[in-house]
Amino acid sequence: MPIFVILIILSFSFYIFYKVKFFRSRQPAERQWISAKSRIALGSFVSIFGLNQLFLYDTTTALIVAIVFILIGGLSIWGGIKAYKFYTPHAVKEAEAARKN
């Protein structure tokens, strides 16, 4: 399905964008915050890829691989969201302290 291909490309693009942003950042809390966003994007990529496999192939092997990809991607998204919520206030405090200096 073409919508899955577009979503796969978009999520992988966001992953690359956040990884480049991660390497350019110098502040530790901001780096962790950006890393959490990249984990969410990578998890989206993997889970959408797994969903795409469900619709493309009709074999038992493809079903097992798709379920594994969806589970791994979902866990990555879940962990990324938890890290994002944890590091957001720290990154805000760090940015405010950097502005004052």
CSV table of N, CA and C in Angstrom, one decimal:
chain,number,residue,atom,x,y,z
A,1,MET,N,0.8,-1.2,0.0
A,1,MET,CA,0.0,0.0,0.0
A,1,MET,C,0.9,1.2,0.0
A,2,PRO,N,0.6,2.2,-0.8
A,2,PRO,CA,1.4,3.4,-1.0
A,2,PRO,C,1.5,4.2,0.3
A,3,ILE,N,0.4,4.2,1.1
A,3,ILE,CA,0.4,5.1,2.3
A,3,ILE,C,1.5,4.6,3.3
A,4,PHE,N,1.7,3.3,3.3
A,4,PHE,CA,2.7,2.7,4.2
A,4,PHE,C,4.1,3.1,3.8
A,5,VAL,N,4.3,3.1,2.5
A,5,VAL,CA,5.6,3.4,1.9
A,5,VAL,C,5.9,4.9,2.2
A,6,ILE,N,4.9,5.8,2.1
A,6,ILE,CA,5.1,7.2,2.4
A,6,ILE,C,5.4,7.3,3.9
A,7,LEU,N,4.7,6.6,4.8
A,7,LEU,CA,4.9,6.7,6.2
A,7,LEU,C,6.3,6.1,6.6
A,8,ILE,N,6.7,5.1,5.9
A,8,ILE,CA,8.0,4.5,6.2
A,8,ILE,C,9.1,5.5,5.9
A,9,ILE,N,9.0,6.1,4.7
A,9,ILE,CA,10.0,7.1,4.3
A,9,ILE,C,10.0,8.3,5.2
A,10,LEU,N,8.8,8.8,5.6
A,10,LEU,CA,8.7,9.9,6.5
A,10,LEU,C,9.3,9.6,7.9
A,11,SER,N,9.0,8.5,8.4
A,11,SER,CA,9.5,8.1,9.8
A,11,SER,C,11.0,7.9,9.7
A,12,PHE,N,11.6,7.3,8.7
A,12,PHE,CA,13.0,7.2,8.6
A,12,PHE,C,13.7,8.5,8.4
A,13,SER,N,13.0,9.4,7.6
A,13,SER,CA,13.6,10.8,7.5
A,13,SER,C,13.7,11.5,8.8
A,14,PHE,N,12.6,11.4,9.6
A,14,PHE,CA,12.6,12.0,10.9
A,14,PHE,C,13.7,11.4,11.8
A,15,TYR,N,13.9,10.1,11.7
A,15,TYR,CA,15.0,9.4,12.5
A,15,TYR,C,16.4,10.0,12.1
A,16,ILE,N,16.6,10.1,10.8
A,16,ILE,CA,17.9,10.7,10.4
A,16,ILE,C,18.0,12.2,10.8
A,17,PHE,N,16.9,12.9,10.7
A,17,PHE,CA,16.9,14.3,11.1
A,17,PHE,C,17.3,14.4,12.6
A,18,TYR,N,16.7,13.6,13.5
A,18,TYR,CA,16.9,13.7,14.9
A,18,TYR,C,18.3,13.2,15.3
A,19,LYS,N,18.8,12.2,14.5
A,19,LYS,CA,20.2,11.8,14.8
A,19,LYS,C,21.2,12.8,14.5
A,20,VAL,N,21.0,13.5,13.4
A,20,VAL,CA,21.9,14.6,13.0
A,20,VAL,C,21.8,15.7,14.1
A,21,LYS,N,20.6,16.0,14.5
A,21,LYS,CA,20.4,17.1,15.5
A,21,LYS,C,21.1,16.6,16.8
A,22,PHE,N,21.0,15.3,17.1
A,22,PHE,CA,21.6,14.8,18.4
A,22,PHE,C,23.1,15.0,18.4
A,23,PHE,N,23.8,14.8,17.2
A,23,PHE,CA,25.2,14.9,17.2
A,23,PHE,C,25.6,16.4,17.2
A,24,ARG,N,24.8,17.3,16.8
A,24,ARG,CA,25.1,18.7,16.8
A,24,ARG,C,24.9,19.4,18.2
A,25,SER,N,24.1,18.8,19.0
A,25,SER,CA,23.7,19.3,20.3
A,25,SER,C,24.9,19.1,21.3
A,26,ARG,N,25.1,20.1,22.2
A,26,ARG,CA,26.2,20.0,23.1
A,26,ARG,C,25.6,19.8,24.6
A,27,GLN,N,24.4,20.1,24.8
A,27,GLN,CA,23.9,20.0,26.2
A,27,GLN,C,23.3,18.6,26.5
A,28,PRO,N,23.7,18.0,27.6
A,28,PRO,CA,23.4,16.6,27.9
A,28,PRO,C,21.9,16.3,27.9
A,29,ALA,N,21.1,17.1,28.6
A,29,ALA,CA,19.6,16.8,28.7
A,29,ALA,C,19.0,17.0,27.4
A,30,GLU,N,19.4,18.0,26.6
A,30,GLU,CA,18.8,18.2,25.3
A,30,GLU,C,19.2,17.0,24.4
A,31,ARG,N,20.4,16.4,24.5
A,31,ARG,CA,20.8,15.3,23.7
A,31,ARG,C,19.9,14.1,24.0
A,32,GLN,N,19.6,13.9,25.3
A,32,GLN,CA,18.8,12.7,25.7
A,32,GLN,C,17.3,12.9,25.2
A,33,TRP,N,16.9,14.2,25.2
A,33,TRP,CA,15.5,14.5,24.8
A,33,TRP,C,15.4,14.3,23.3
A,34,ILE,N,16.4,14.7,22.5
A,34,ILE,CA,16.4,14.5,21.1
A,34,ILE,C,16.6,13.0,20.8
A,35,SER,N,17.4,12.3,21.6
A,35,SER,CA,17.5,10.8,21.4
A,35,SER,C,16.2,10.1,21.6
A,36,ALA,N,15.4,10.6,22.5
A,36,ALA,CA,14.1,10.0,22.8
A,36,ALA,C,13.2,10.2,21.6
A,37,LYS,N,13.2,11.3,21.0
A,37,LYS,CA,12.4,11.6,19.7
A,37,LYS,C,12.9,10.7,18.6
A,38,SER,N,14.2,10.5,18.5
A,38,SER,CA,14.7,9.6,17.4
A,38,SER,C,14.3,8.2,17.7
A,39,ARG,N,14.2,7.7,18.9
A,39,ARG,CA,13.7,6.4,19.2
A,39,ARG,C,12.3,6.2,18.8
A,40,ILE,N,11.5,7.3,19.0
A,40,ILE,CA,10.1,7.2,18.6
A,40,ILE,C,10.0,7.1,17.1
A,41,ALA,N,10.8,7.9,16.4
A,41,ALA,CA,10.8,7.8,14.9
A,41,ALA,C,11.3,6.4,14.4
A,42,LEU,N,12.3,5.9,15.0
A,42,LEU,CA,12.8,4.6,14.6
A,42,LEU,C,11.7,3.5,14.9
A,43,GLY,N,11.1,3.6,16.1
A,43,GLY,CA,10.0,2.6,16.4
A,43,GLY,C,8.9,2.7,15.4
A,44,SER,N,8.5,3.9,15.0
A,44,SER,CA,7.5,4.1,14.0
A,44,SER,C,7.9,3.4,12.7
A,45,PHE,N,9.2,3.6,12.3
A,45,PHE,CA,9.7,3.0,11.1
A,45,PHE,C,9.5,1.5,11.1
A,46,VAL,N,10.0,0.9,12.2
A,46,VAL,CA,10.0,-0.5,12.3
A,46,VAL,C,8.6,-1.1,12.4
A,47,SER,N,7.7,-0.4,13.1
A,47,SER,CA,6.3,-1.0,13.3
A,47,SER,C,5.5,-0.8,12.0
A,48,ILE,N,5.7,0.3,11.3
A,48,ILE,CA,5.0,0.6,10.0
A,48,ILE,C,5.6,-0.4,9.0
A,49,PHE,N,6.9,-0.7,9.0
A,49,PHE,CA,7.4,-1.7,8.1
A,49,PHE,C,6.8,-3.1,8.4
A,50,GLY,N,6.6,-3.4,9.6
A,50,GLY,CA,5.9,-4.6,10.0
A,50,GLY,C,4.5,-4.7,9.5
A,51,LEU,N,3.8,-3.6,9.6
A,51,LEU,CA,2.4,-3.5,9.1
A,51,LEU,C,2.4,-3.7,7.6
A,52,ASN,N,3.3,-3.1,6.9
A,52,ASN,CA,3.4,-3.2,5.5
A,52,ASN,C,3.7,-4.6,5.1
A,53,GLN,N,4.4,-5.4,5.8
A,53,GLN,CA,4.7,-6.8,5.5
A,53,GLN,C,3.4,-7.6,5.6
A,54,LEU,N,2.5,-7.2,6.6
A,54,LEU,CA,1.3,-7.9,6.7
A,54,LEU,C,0.4,-7.8,5.4
A,55,PHE,N,0.5,-6.7,4.8
A,55,PHE,CA,-0.4,-6.5,3.6
A,55,PHE,C,0.3,-7.0,2.3
A,56,LEU,N,1.6,-7.1,2.3
A,56,LEU,CA,2.3,-7.4,1.1
A,56,LEU,C,2.4,-9.0,0.9
A,57,TYR,N,2.7,-9.7,1.9
A,57,TYR,CA,3.0,-11.1,1.8
A,57,TYR,C,1.9,-11.9,2.6
A,58,ASP,N,1.6,-13.1,2.1
A,58,ASP,CA,0.6,-13.9,2.8
A,58,ASP,C,1.1,-15.2,3.2
A,59,THR,N,2.3,-15.2,3.8
A,59,THR,CA,2.9,-16.5,4.3
A,59,THR,C,3.0,-16.4,5.8
A,60,THR,N,3.2,-17.6,6.4
A,60,THR,CA,3.4,-17.7,7.8
A,60,THR,C,4.6,-17.0,8.3
A,61,THR,N,5.7,-17.2,7.5
A,61,THR,CA,6.9,-16.5,7.9
A,61,THR,C,6.8,-15.0,7.9
A,62,ALA,N,6.2,-14.5,6.9
A,62,ALA,CA,5.9,-13.0,6.8
A,62,ALA,C,5.1,-12.5,8.0
A,63,LEU,N,4.1,-13.3,8.4
A,63,LEU,CA,3.3,-13.0,9.5
A,63,LEU,C,4.1,-12.9,10.8
A,64,ILE,N,4.9,-13.9,11.0
A,64,ILE,CA,5.8,-14.0,12.2
A,64,ILE,C,6.7,-12.8,12.3
A,65,VAL,N,7.4,-12.5,11.1
A,65,VAL,CA,8.3,-11.4,11.0
A,65,VAL,C,7.6,-10.1,11.3
A,66,ALA,N,6.4,-9.9,10.7
A,66,ALA,CA,5.6,-8.7,10.8
A,66,ALA,C,5.2,-8.5,12.3
A,67,ILE,N,4.8,-9.5,13.0
A,67,ILE,CA,4.4,-9.4,14.4
A,67,ILE,C,5.6,-9.0,15.2
A,68,VAL,N,6.8,-9.6,14.9
A,68,VAL,CA,8.0,-9.3,15.7
A,68,VAL,C,8.4,-7.8,15.5
A,69,PHE,N,8.3,-7.4,14.2
A,69,PHE,CA,8.6,-6.0,13.9
A,69,PHE,C,7.7,-5.0,14.6
A,70,ILE,N,6.4,-5.4,14.6
A,70,ILE,CA,5.4,-4.5,15.2
A,70,ILE,C,5.6,-4.4,16.7
A,71,LEU,N,5.9,-5.6,17.3
A,71,LEU,CA,6.2,-5.6,18.8
A,71,LEU,C,7.4,-4.8,19.1
A,72,ILE,N,8.5,-5.0,18.4
A,72,ILE,CA,9.8,-4.3,18.7
A,72,ILE,C,9.6,-2.8,18.4
A,73,GLY,N,8.9,-2.4,17.4
A,73,GLY,CA,8.6,-1.0,17.1
A,73,GLY,C,7.7,-0.4,18.1
A,74,GLY,N,6.7,-1.1,18.6
A,74,GLY,CA,5.8,-0.6,19.6
A,74,GLY,C,6.6,-0.4,20.9
A,75,LEU,N,7.4,-1.3,21.3
A,75,LEU,CA,8.2,-1.2,22.5
A,75,LEU,C,9.2,0.0,22.4
A,76,SER,N,9.8,0.2,21.2
A,76,SER,CA,10.7,1.3,21.0
A,76,SER,C,9.9,2.7,21.1
A,77,ILE,N,8.7,2.7,20.6
A,77,ILE,CA,7.9,3.9,20.7
A,77,ILE,C,7.5,4.2,22.1
A,78,TRP,N,7.1,3.1,22.8
A,78,TRP,CA,6.7,3.3,24.2
A,78,TRP,C,7.9,3.8,25.1
A,79,GLY,N,9.1,3.2,24.9
A,79,GLY,CA,10.2,3.6,25.6
A,79,GLY,C,10.6,5.0,25.3
A,80,GLY,N,10.5,5.4,24.0
A,80,GLY,CA,10.8,6.7,23.6
A,80,GLY,C,9.9,7.8,24.2
A,81,ILE,N,8.6,7.4,24.2
A,81,ILE,CA,7.6,8.4,24.8
A,81,ILE,C,7.9,8.6,26.3
A,82,LYS,N,8.2,7.5,27.0
A,82,LYS,CA,8.6,7.6,28.4
A,82,LYS,C,9.8,8.5,28.6
A,83,ALA,N,10.8,8.3,27.8
A,83,ALA,CA,12.1,9.1,27.9
A,83,ALA,C,11.8,10.5,27.5
A,84,TYR,N,11.0,10.7,26.5
A,84,TYR,CA,10.6,12.1,26.1
A,84,TYR,C,9.9,12.8,27.2
A,85,LYS,N,9.0,12.2,27.9
A,85,LYS,CA,8.3,12.8,29.0
A,85,LYS,C,9.2,13.1,30.2
A,86,PHE,N,10.2,12.2,30.4
A,86,PHE,CA,11.1,12.4,31.5
A,86,PHE,C,12.1,13.5,31.2
A,87,TYR,N,12.6,13.6,30.0
A,87,TYR,CA,13.7,14.6,29.7
A,87,TYR,C,13.2,15.9,29.3
A,88,THR,N,11.9,16.1,29.0
A,88,THR,CA,11.4,17.4,28.6
A,88,THR,C,11.6,18.5,29.6
A,89,PRO,N,11.2,18.3,30.9
A,89,PRO,CA,11.5,19.3,31.9
A,89,PRO,C,13.0,19.6,32.1
A,90,HIS,N,13.8,18.6,32.0
A,90,HIS,CA,15.2,18.8,32.2
A,90,HIS,C,15.8,19.6,31.0
A,91,ALA,N,15.4,19.3,29.8
A,91,ALA,CA,15.8,20.1,28.7
A,91,ALA,C,15.4,21.5,28.7
A,92,VAL,N,14.2,21.7,29.2
A,92,VAL,CA,13.7,23.1,29.3
A,92,VAL,C,14.5,23.9,30.3
A,93,LYS,N,14.7,23.3,31.5
A,93,LYS,CA,15.6,24.0,32.5
A,93,LYS,C,17.0,24.2,32.0
A,94,GLU,N,17.5,23.3,31.3
A,94,GLU,CA,18.9,23.5,30.7
A,94,GLU,C,18.9,24.6,29.7
A,95,ALA,N,17.8,24.7,28.9
A,95,ALA,CA,17.8,25.7,27.9
A,95,ALA,C,17.6,27.1,28.5
A,96,GLU,N,16.8,27.2,29.6
A,96,GLU,CA,16.6,28.5,30.3
A,96,GLU,C,17.9,28.9,31.0
A,97,ALA,N,18.6,27.9,31.5
A,97,ALA,CA,19.9,28.3,32.2
A,97,ALA,C,20.9,28.7,31.1
A,98,ALA,N,20.9,28.2,29.9
A,98,ALA,CA,21.8,28.6,28.9
A,98,ALA,C,21.5,30.0,28.4
A,99,ARG,N,20.2,30.3,28.3
A,99,ARG,CA,19.8,31.7,27.9
A,99,ARG,C,20.3,32.7,28.9
A,100,LYS,N,20.2,32.4,30.2
A,100,LYS,CA,20.6,33.4,31.2
A,100,LYS,C,22.1,33.7,31.2
A,101,ASN,N,22.9,32.8,30.7
A,101,ASN,CA,24.3,33.0,30.7
A,101,ASN,C,24.8,33.8,29.6
